[in-house]
Tab-separated table of C-alpha atoms and ligand atoms in Angstrom:
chain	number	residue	atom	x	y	z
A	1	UNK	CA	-10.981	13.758	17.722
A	2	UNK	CA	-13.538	16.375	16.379
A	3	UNK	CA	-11.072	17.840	13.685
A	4	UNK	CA	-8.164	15.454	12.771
A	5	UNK	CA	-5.432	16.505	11.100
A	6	UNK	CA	-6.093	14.532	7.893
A	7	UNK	CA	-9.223	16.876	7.563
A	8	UNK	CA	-8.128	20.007	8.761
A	9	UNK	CA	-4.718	20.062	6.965
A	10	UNK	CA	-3.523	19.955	3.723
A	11	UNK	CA	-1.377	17.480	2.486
A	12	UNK	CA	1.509	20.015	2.044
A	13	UNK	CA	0.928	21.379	5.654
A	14	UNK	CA	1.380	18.142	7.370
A	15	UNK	CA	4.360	17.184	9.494
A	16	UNK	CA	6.724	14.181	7.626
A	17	UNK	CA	5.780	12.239	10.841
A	18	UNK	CA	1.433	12.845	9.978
A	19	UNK	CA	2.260	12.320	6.594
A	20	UNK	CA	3.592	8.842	7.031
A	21	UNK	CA	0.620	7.813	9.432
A	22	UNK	CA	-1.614	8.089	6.434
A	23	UNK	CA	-0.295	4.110	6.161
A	24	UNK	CA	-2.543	2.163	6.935
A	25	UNK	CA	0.224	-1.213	6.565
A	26	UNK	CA	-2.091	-2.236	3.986
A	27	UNK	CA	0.723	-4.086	2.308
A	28	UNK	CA	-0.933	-3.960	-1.111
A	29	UNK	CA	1.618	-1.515	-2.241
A	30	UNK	CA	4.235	-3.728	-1.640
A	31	UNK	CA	3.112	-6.575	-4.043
A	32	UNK	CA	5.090	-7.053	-7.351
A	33	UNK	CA	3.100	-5.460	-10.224
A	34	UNK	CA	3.537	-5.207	-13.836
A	35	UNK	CA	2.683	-2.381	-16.073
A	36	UNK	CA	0.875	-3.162	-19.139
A	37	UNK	CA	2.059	-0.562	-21.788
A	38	UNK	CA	-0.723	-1.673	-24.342
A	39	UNK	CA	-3.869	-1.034	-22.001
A	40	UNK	CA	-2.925	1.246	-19.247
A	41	UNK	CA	-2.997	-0.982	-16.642
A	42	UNK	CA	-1.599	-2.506	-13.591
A	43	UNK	CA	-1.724	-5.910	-13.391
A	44	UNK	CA	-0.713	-6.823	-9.756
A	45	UNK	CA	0.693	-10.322	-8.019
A	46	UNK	CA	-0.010	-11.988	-4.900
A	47	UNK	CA	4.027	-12.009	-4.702
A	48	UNK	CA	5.405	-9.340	-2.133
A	49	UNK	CA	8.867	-7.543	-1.382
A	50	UNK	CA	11.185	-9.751	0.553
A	51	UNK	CA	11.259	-7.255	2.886
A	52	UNK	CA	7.857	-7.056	4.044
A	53	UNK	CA	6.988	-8.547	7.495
A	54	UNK	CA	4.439	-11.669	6.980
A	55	UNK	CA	2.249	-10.690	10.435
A	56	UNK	CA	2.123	-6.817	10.577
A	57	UNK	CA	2.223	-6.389	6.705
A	58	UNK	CA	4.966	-3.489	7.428
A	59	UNK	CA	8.515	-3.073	5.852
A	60	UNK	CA	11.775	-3.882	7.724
A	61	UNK	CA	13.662	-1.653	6.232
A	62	UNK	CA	11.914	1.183	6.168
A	63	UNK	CA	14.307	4.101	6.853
A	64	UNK	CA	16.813	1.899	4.572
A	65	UNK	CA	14.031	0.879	1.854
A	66	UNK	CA	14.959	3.037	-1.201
A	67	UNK	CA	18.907	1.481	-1.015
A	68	UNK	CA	17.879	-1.936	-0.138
A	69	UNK	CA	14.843	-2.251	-2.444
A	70	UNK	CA	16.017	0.027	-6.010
A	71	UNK	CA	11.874	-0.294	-7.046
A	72	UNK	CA	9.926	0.856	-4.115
A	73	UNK	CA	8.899	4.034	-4.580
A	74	UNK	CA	8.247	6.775	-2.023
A	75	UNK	CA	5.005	8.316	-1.975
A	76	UNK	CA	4.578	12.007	-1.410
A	77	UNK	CA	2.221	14.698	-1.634
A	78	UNK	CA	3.421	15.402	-4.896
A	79	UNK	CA	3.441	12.343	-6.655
A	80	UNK	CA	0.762	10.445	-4.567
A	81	UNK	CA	-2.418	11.728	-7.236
A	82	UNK	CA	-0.087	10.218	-9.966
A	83	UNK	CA	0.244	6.645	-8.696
A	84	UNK	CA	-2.499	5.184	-10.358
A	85	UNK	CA	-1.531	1.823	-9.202
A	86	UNK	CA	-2.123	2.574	-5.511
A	87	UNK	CA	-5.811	1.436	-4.430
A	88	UNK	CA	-8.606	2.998	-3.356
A	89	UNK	CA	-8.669	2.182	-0.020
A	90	UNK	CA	-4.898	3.676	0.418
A	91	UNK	CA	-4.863	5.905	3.430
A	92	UNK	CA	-2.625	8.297	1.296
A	93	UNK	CA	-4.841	8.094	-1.381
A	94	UNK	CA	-7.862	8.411	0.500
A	95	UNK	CA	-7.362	11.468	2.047
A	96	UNK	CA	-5.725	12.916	-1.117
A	97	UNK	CA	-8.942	12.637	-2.867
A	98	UNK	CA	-10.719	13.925	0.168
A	99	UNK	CA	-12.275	11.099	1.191
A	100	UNK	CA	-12.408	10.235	4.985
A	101	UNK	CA	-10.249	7.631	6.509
A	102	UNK	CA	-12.238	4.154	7.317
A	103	UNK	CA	-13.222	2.690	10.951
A	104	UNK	CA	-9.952	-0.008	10.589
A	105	UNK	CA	-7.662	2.729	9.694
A	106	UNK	CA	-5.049	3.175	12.642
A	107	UNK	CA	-5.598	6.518	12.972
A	108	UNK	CA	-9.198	6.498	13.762
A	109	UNK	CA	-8.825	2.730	15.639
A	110	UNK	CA	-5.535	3.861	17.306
A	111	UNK	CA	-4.940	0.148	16.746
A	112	UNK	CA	-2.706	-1.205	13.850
A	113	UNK	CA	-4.288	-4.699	14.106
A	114	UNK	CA	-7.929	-3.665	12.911
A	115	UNK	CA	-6.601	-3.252	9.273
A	116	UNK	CA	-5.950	-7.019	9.792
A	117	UNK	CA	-8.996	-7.990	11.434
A	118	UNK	CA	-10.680	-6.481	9.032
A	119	UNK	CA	-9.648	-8.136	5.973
A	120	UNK	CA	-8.097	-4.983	4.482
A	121	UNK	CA	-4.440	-5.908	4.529
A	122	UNK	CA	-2.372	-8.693	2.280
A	123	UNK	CA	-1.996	-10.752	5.462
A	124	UNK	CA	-1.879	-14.908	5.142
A	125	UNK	CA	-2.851	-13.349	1.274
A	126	UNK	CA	0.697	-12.832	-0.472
A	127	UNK	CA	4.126	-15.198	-1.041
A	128	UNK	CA	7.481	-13.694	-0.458
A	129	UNK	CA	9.337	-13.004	-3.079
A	130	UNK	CA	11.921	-15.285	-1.367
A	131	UNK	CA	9.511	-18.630	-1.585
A	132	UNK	CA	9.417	-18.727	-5.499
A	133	UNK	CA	11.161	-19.209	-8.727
A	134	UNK	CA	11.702	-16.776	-11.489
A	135	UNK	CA	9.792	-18.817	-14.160
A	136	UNK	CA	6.793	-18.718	-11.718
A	137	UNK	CA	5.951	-15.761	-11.088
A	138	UNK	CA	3.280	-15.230	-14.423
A	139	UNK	CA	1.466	-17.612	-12.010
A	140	UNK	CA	0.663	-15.545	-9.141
A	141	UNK	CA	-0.632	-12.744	-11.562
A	142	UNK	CA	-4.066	-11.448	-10.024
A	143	UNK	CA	-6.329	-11.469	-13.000
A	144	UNK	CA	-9.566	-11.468	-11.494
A	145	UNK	CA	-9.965	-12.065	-7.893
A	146	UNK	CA	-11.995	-11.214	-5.423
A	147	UNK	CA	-9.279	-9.549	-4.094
A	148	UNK	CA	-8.444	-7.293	-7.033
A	149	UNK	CA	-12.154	-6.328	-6.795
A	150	UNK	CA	-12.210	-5.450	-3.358
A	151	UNK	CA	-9.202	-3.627	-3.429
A	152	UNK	CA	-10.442	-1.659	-6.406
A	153	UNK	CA	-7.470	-0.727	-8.362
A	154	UNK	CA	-9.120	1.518	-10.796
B	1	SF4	S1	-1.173	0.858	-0.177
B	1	SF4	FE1	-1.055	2.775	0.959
B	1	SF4	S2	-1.859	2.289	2.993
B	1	SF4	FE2	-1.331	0.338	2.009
B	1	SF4	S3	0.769	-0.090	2.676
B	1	SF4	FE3	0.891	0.990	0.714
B	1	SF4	S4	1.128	3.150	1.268
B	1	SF4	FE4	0.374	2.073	3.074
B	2	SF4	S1	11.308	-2.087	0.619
B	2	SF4	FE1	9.739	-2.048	2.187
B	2	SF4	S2	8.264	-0.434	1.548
B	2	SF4	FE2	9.559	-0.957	-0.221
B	2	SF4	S3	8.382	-2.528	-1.350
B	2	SF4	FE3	9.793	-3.600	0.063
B	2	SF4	S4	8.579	-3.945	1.944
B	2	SF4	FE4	7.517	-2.401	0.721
């Protein structure tokens, strides 16, 4: 594809349908976070929505998300430049900021597994929400991982 539509559109001219594609099914954005009101930051866990699928890193609810999960958020053209919290290599974000979408990126490997393969998604990297107790969850806070640096949530 010479001219994709993620380059030759603007986020407001996309279809609802290109729009959504931007996903990579990362599954980062589906990790429990917490806001820290003193610093500014995001401080994120390796604990994710019950509702995300272990393998493919995708939600099963998806058209049902907002009324089965109150706190996930949907991400638009309008509000995706004020999500701070989403990370760098977000397809949404990406292209928002102009940047070009990356080899593993479905849309460019017309394969959903390569975001997998290539170490970009949460996969075999995250506990359901499901698997813990309440009074653990301070310990699955990502401090300083190598994931939290790779992932680049600045
Ligand atoms: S962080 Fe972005 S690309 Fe990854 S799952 Fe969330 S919306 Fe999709
Ligand atoms: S409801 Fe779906 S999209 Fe929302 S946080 Fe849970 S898994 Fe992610």
């Amino acid at each position: 594809m010479d001219n994709p539509f993620w380059k030759s559109k603007s986020l407001h001219q996309m279809t609802e349908r290109e729009w959504e594609s931007l996903c990579s099914r990362c599954g980062i954005c589906c990790l429990h976070r917490f806001y820290n009101f003193k610093t500014g930051k995001t401080l994120f866990t390796s604990i994710a929505c019950r509702f995300l699928d272990p393998e493919g890193c995708f939600c099963t609810v998806y058209e049902s998300r907002f009324q089965r999960e109150p706190d996930c958020e949907k991400i638009t053209p309008y509000n995706v430049m004020k999500l701070k919290w989403l990370p760098k290599i977000c397809g949404y974000r990406c292209v928002a900021e102009g940047r070009d979408l990356q080899w593993w990126h479905p849309l460019v490997s017309g394969d959903f597994n390569t975001v997998h393969r290539a170490g970009i998604s949460i996969r075999n990297n995250f506990i359901s929400e499901q698997d813990i107790r309440p009074a653990d969850v301070m310990k699955y806070l990502l401090k300083r991982p190598s994931m939290i640096l790779f992932y680049d949530f600045s």
